JSON list of C-alpha atoms in Angstrom, two decimals:
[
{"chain": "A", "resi": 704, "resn": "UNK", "atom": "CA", "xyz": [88.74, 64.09, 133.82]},
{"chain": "A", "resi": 705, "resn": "UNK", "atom": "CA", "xyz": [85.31, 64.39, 131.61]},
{"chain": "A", "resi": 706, "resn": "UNK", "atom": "CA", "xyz": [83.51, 66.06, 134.80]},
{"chain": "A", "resi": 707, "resn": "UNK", "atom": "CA", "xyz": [85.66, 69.40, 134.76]},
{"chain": "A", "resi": 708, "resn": "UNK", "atom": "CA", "xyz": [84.17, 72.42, 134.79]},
{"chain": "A", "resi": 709, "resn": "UNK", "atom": "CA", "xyz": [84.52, 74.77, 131.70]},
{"chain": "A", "resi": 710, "resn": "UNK", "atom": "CA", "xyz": [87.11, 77.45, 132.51]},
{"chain": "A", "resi": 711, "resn": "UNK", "atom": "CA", "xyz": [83.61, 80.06, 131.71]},
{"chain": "A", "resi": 712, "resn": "UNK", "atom": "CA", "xyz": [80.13, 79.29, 132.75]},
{"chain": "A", "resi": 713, "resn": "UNK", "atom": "CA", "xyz": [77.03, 80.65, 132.83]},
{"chain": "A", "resi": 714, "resn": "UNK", "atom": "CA", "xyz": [76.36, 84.60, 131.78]},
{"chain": "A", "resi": 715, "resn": "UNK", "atom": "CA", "xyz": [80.22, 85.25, 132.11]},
{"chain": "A", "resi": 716, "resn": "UNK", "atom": "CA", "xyz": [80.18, 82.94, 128.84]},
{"chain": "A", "resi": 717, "resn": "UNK", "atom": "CA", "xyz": [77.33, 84.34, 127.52]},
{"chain": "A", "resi": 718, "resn": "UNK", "atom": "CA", "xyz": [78.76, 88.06, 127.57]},
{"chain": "A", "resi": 719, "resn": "UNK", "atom": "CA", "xyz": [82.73, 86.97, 126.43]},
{"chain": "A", "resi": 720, "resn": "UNK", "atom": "CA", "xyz": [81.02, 85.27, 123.65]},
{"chain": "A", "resi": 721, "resn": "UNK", "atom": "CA", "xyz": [78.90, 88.46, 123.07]},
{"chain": "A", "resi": 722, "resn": "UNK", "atom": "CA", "xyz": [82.01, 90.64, 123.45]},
{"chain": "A", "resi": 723, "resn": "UNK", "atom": "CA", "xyz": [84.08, 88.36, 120.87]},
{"chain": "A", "resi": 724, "resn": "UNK", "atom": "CA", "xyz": [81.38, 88.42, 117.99]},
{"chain": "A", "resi": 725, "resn": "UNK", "atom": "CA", "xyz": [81.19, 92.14, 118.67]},
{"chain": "A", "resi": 726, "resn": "UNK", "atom": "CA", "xyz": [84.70, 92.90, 118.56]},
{"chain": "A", "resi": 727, "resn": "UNK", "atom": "CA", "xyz": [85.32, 90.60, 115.15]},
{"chain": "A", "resi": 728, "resn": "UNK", "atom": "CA", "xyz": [82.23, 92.70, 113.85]},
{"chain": "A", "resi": 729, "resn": "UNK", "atom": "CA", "xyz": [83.74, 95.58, 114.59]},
{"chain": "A", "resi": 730, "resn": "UNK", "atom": "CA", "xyz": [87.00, 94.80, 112.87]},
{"chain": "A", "resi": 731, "resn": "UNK", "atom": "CA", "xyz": [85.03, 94.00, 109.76]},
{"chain": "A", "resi": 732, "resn": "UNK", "atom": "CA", "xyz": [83.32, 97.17, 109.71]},
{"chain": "A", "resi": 733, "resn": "UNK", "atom": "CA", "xyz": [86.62, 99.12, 110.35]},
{"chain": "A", "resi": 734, "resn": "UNK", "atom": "CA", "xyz": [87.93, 96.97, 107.16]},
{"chain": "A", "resi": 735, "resn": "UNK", "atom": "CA", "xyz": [84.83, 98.21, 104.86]},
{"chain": "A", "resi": 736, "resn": "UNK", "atom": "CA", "xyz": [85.04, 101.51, 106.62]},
{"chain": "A", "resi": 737, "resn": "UNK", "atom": "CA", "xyz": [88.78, 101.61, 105.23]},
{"chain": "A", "resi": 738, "resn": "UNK", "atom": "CA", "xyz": [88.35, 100.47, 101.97]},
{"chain": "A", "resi": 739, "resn": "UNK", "atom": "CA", "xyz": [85.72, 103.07, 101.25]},
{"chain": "A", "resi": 740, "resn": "UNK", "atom": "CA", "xyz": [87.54, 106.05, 103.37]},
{"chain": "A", "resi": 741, "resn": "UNK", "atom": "CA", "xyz": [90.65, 105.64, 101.02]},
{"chain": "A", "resi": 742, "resn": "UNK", "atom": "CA", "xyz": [88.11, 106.71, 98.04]},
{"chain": "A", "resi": 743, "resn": "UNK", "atom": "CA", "xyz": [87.52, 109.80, 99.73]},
{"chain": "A", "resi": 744, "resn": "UNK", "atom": "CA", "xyz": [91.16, 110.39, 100.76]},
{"chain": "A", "resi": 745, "resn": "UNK", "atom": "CA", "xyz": [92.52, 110.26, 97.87]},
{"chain": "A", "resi": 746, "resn": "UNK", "atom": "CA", "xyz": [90.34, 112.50, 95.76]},
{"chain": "A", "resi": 747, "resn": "UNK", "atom": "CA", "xyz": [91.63, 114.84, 98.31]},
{"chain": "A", "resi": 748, "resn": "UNK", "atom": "CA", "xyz": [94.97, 114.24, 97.43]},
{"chain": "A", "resi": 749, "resn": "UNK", "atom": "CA", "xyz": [94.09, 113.99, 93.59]},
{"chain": "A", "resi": 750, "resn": "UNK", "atom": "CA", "xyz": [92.26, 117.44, 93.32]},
{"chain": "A", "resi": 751, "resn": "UNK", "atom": "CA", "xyz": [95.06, 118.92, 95.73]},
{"chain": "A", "resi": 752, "resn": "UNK", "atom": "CA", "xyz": [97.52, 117.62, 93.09]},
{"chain": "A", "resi": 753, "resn": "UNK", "atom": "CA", "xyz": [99.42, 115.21, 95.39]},
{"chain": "A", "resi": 754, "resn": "UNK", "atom": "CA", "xyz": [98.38, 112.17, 93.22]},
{"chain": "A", "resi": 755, "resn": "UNK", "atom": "CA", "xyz": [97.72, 112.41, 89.02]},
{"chain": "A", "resi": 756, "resn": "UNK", "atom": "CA", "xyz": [95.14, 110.21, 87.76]},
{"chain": "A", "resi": 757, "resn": "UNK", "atom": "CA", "xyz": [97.09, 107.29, 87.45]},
{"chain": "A", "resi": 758, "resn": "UNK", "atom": "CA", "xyz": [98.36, 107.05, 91.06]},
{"chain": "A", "resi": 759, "resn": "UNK", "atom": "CA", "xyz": [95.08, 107.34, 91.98]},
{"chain": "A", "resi": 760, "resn": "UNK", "atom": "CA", "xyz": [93.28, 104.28, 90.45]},
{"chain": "A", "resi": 761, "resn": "UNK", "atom": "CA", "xyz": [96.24, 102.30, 91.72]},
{"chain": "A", "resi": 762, "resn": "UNK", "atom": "CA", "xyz": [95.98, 103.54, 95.13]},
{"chain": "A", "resi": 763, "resn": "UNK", "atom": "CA", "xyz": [92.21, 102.86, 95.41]},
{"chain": "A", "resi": 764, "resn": "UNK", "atom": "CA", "xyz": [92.35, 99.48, 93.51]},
{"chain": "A", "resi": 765, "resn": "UNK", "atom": "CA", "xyz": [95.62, 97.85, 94.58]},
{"chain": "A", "resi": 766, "resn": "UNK", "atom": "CA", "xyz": [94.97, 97.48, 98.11]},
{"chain": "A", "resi": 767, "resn": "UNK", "atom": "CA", "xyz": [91.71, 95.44, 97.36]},
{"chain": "A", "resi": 768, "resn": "UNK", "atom": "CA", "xyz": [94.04, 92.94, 95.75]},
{"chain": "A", "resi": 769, "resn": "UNK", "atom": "CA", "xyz": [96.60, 92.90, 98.60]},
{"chain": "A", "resi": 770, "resn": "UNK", "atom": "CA", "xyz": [93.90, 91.61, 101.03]},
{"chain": "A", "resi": 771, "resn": "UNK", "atom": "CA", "xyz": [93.31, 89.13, 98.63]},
{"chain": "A", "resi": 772, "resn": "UNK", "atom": "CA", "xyz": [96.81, 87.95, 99.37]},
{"chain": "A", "resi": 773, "resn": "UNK", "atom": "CA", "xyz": [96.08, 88.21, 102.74]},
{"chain": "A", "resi": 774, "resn": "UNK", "atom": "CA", "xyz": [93.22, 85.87, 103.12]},
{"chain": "A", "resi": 775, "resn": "UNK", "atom": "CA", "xyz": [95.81, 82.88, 101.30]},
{"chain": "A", "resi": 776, "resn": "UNK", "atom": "CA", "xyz": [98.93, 83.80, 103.32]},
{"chain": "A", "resi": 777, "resn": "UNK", "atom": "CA", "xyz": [96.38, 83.97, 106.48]},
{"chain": "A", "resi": 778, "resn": "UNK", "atom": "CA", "xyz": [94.88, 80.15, 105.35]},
{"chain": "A", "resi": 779, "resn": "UNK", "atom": "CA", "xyz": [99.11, 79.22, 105.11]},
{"chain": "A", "resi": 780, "resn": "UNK", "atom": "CA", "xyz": [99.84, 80.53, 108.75]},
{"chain": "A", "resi": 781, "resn": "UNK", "atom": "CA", "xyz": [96.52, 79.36, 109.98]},
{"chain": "A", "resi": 782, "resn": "UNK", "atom": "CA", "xyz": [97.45, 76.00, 108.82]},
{"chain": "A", "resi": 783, "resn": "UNK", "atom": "CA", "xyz": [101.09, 76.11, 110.00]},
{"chain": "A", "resi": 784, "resn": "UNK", "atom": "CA", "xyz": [101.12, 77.54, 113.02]},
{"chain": "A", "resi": 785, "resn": "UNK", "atom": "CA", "xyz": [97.43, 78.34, 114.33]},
{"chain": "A", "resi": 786, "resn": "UNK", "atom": "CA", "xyz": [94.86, 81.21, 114.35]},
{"chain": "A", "resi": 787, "resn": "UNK", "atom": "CA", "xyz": [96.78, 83.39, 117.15]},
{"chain": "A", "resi": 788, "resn": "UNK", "atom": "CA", "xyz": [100.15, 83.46, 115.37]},
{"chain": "A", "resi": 789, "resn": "UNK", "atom": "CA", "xyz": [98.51, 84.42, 112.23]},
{"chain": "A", "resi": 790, "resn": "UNK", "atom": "CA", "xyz": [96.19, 87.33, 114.38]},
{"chain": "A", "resi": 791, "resn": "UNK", "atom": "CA", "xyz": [98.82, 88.10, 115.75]},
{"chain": "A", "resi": 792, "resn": "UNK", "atom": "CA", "xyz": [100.78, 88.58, 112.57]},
{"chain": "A", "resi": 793, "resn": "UNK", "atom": "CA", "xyz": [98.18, 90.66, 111.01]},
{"chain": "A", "resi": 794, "resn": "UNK", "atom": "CA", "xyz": [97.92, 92.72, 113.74]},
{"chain": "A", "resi": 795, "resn": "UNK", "atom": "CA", "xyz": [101.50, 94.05, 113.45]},
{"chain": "A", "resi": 796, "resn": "UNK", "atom": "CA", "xyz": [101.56, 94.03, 109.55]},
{"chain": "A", "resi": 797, "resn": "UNK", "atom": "CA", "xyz": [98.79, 96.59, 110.29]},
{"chain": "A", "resi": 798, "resn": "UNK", "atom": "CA", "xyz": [100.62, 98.86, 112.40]},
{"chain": "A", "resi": 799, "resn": "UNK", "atom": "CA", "xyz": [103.85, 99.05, 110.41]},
{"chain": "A", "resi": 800, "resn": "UNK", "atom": "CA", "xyz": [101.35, 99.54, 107.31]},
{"chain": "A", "resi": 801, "resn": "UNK", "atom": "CA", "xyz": [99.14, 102.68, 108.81]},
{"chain": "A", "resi": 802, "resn": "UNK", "atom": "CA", "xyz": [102.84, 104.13, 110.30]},
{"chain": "A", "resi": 803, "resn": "UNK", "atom": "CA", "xyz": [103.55, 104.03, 106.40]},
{"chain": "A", "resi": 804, "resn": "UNK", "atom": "CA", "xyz": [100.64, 105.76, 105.71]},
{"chain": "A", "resi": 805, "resn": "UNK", "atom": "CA", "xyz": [100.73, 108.26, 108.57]},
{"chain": "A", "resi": 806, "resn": "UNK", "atom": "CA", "xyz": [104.31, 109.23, 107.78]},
{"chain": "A", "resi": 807, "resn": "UNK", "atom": "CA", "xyz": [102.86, 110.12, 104.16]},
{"chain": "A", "resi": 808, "resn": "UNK", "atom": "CA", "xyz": [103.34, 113.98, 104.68]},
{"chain": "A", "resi": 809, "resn": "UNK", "atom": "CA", "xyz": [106.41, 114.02, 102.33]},
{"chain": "A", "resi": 810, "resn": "UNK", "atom": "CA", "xyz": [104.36, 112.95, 99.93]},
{"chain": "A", "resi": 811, "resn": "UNK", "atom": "CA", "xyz": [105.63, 110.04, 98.48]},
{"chain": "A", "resi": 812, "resn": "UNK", "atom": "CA", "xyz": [102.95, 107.75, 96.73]},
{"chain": "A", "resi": 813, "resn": "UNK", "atom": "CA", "xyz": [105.08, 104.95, 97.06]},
{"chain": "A", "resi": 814, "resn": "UNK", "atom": "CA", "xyz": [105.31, 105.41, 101.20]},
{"chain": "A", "resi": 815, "resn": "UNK", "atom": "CA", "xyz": [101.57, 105.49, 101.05]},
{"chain": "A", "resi": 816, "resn": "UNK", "atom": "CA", "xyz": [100.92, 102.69, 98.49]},
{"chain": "A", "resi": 817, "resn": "UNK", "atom": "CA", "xyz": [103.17, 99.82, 100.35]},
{"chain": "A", "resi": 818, "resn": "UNK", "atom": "CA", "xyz": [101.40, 101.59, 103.94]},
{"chain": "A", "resi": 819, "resn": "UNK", "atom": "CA", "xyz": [98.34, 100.66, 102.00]},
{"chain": "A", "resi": 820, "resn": "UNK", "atom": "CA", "xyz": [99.00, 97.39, 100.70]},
{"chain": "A", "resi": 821, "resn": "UNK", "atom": "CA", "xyz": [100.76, 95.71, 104.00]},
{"chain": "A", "resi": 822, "resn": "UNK", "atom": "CA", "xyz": [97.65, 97.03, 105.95]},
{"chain": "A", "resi": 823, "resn": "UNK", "atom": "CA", "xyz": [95.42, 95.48, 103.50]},
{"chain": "A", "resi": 824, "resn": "UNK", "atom": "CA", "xyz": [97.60, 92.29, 103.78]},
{"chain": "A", "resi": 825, "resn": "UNK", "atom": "CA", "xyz": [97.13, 92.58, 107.18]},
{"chain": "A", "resi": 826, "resn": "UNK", "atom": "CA", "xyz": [93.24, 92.97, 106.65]},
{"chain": "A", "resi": 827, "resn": "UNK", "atom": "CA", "xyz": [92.64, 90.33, 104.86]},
{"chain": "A", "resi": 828, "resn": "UNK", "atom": "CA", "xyz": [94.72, 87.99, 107.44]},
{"chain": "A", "resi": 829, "resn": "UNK", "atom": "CA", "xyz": [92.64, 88.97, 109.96]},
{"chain": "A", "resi": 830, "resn": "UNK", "atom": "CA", "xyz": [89.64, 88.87, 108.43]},
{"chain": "A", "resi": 831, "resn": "UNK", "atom": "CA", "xyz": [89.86, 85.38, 107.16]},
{"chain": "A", "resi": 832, "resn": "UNK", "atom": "CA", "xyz": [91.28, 84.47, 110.27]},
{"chain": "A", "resi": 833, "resn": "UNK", "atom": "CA", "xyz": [88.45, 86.19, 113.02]},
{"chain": "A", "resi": 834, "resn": "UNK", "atom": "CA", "xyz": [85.90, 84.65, 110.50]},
{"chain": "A", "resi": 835, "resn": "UNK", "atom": "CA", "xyz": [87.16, 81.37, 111.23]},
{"chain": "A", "resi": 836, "resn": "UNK", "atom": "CA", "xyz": [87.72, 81.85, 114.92]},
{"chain": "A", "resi": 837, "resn": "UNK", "atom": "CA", "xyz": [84.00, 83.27, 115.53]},
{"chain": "A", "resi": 838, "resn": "UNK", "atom": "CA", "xyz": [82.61, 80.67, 113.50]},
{"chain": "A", "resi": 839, "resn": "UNK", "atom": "CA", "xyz": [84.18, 77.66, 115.25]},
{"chain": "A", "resi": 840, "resn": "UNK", "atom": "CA", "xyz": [83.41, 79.24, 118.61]},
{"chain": "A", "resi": 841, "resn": "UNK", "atom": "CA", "xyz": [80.11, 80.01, 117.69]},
{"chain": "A", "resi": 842, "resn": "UNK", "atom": "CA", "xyz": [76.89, 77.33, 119.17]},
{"chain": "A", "resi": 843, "resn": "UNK", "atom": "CA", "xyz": [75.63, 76.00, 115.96]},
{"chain": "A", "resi": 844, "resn": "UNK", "atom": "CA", "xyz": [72.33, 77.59, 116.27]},
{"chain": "A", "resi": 845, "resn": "UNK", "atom": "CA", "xyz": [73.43, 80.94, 116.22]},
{"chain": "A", "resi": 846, "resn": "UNK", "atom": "CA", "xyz": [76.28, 80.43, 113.72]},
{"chain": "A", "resi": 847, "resn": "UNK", "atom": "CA", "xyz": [73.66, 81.43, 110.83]},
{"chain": "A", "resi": 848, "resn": "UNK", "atom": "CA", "xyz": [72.72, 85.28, 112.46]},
{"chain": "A", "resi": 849, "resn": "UNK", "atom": "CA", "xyz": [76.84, 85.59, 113.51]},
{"chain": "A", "resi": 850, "resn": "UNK", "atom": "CA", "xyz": [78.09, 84.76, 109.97]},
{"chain": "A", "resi": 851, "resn": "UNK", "atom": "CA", "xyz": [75.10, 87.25, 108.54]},
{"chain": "A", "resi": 852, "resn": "UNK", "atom": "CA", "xyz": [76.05, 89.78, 111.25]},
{"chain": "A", "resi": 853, "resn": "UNK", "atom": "CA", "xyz": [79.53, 89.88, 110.43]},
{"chain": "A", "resi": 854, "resn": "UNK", "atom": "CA", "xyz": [78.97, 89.73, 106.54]},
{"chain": "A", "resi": 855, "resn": "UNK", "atom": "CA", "xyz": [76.74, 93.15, 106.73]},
{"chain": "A", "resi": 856, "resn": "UNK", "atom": "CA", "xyz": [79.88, 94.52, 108.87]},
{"chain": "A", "resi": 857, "resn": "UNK", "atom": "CA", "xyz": [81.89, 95.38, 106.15]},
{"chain": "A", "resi": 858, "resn": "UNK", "atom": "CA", "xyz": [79.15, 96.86, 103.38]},
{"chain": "A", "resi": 859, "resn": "UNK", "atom": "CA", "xyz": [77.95, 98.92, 106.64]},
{"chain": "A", "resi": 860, "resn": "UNK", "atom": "CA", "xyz": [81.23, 99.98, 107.54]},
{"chain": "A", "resi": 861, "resn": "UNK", "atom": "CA", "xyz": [81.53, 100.90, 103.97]},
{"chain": "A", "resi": 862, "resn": "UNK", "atom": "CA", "xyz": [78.79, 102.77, 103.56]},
{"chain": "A", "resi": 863, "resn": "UNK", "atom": "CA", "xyz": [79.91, 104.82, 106.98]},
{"chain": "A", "resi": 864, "resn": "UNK", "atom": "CA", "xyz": [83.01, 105.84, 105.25]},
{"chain": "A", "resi": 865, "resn": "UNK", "atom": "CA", "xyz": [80.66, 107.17, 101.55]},
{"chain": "A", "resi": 866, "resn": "UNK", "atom": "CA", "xyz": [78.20, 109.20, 104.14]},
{"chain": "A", "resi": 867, "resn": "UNK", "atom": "CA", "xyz": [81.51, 110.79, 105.59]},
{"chain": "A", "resi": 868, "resn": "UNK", "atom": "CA", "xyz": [83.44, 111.21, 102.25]},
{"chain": "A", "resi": 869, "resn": "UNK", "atom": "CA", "xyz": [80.20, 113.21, 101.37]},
{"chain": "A", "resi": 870, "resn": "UNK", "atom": "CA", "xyz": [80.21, 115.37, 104.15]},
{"chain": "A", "resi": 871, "resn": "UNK", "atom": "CA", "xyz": [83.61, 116.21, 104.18]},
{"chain": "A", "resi": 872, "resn": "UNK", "atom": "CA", "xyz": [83.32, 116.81, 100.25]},
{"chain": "A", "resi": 873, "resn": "UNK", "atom": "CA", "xyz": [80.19, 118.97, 100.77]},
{"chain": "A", "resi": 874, "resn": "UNK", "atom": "CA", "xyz": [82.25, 121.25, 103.65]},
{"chain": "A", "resi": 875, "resn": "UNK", "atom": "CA", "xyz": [84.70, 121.51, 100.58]},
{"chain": "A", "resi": 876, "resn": "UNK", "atom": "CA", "xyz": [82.54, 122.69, 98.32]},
{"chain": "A", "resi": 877, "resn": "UNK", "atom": "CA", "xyz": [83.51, 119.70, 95.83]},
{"chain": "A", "resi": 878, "resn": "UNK", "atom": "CA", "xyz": [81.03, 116.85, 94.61]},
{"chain": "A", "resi": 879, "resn": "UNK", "atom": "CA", "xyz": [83.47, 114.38, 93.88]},
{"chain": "A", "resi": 880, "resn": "UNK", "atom": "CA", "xyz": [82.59, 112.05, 96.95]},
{"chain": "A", "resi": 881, "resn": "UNK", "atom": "CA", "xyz": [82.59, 108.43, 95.51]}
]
């Protein structure tokens, strides 16, 4: 029973452990990359007159606090039920959240603010949850580059978003880019 072979072995390990850091990295940076886009976004909307001052700030800040949530209920369903349930949780929270947001053409700031916050929900599930997953899978003497790899991911993917948001704002002739 103890002499069974590991269902991967070898380089085919090597590169699916390779291709699961990558692809949790990559979801981080799409989560900084998101939180900083929506900046951007929405000055569009504000200086179009879609969204007064007020809607604004809530739009930009709320969201951060929904992930918040996110990370607790994603600790709750991790606990409950296991890391794959709560993945795949998240993952549909986040669809149903950006069809909110897509569908925002009407407009309606409060289509776009629940889109907003049920995708950030859904961020900060999955981000607690991946964390955890790459970090338990993860030979412990790697686990110290991995956790700093995928702690950059979302400041990078932030910082992706501001370089866009300025060249989109500089094609519009506007310096409001932050």
């Amino acid at each position: 029973m103890g002499d069974e072979e590991p269902l991967l072995s070898g380089n085919l390990r090597t590169t699916y452990f390779v291709f699961i850091v990558l692809t949790i990295s990559l979801s981080r940076v799409l989560y900084g990359y998101d939180r900083g886009a929506i900046g951007g976004a929405s000055i569009g909307l504000l200086n179009d007159g879609l969204l007064n001052t007020h809607q604004y700030a809530v739009l930009v800040s709320l969201p951060i606090f929904a992930s918040v949530a996110g990370c607790i209920v994603a600790g709750i369903l991790q606990s409950r039920f296991g890391r794959k349930l709560a993945l795949i949780i998240s993952t549909l929270a986040y669809c149903v959240g950006i069809v909110f947001v897509i569908v925002f053409k009407d407009p309606s700031f409060y289509t776009l603010l629940f889109g907003r916050i049920l995708s950030n929900i859904a961020f900060g599930m999955a981000n607690n949850t991946s964390l955890v997953y790459v970090i338990e899978i993860t030979p412990s003497i790697y686990r110290g580059i991995v956790l700093v790899i995928n702690t950059l991911a979302v400041p990078f993917g932030n910082s992706v978003s501001g370089l866009i948001n300025l060249a989109i704002s500089k094609t519009r002739g506007s310096d409001c880019w932050k």
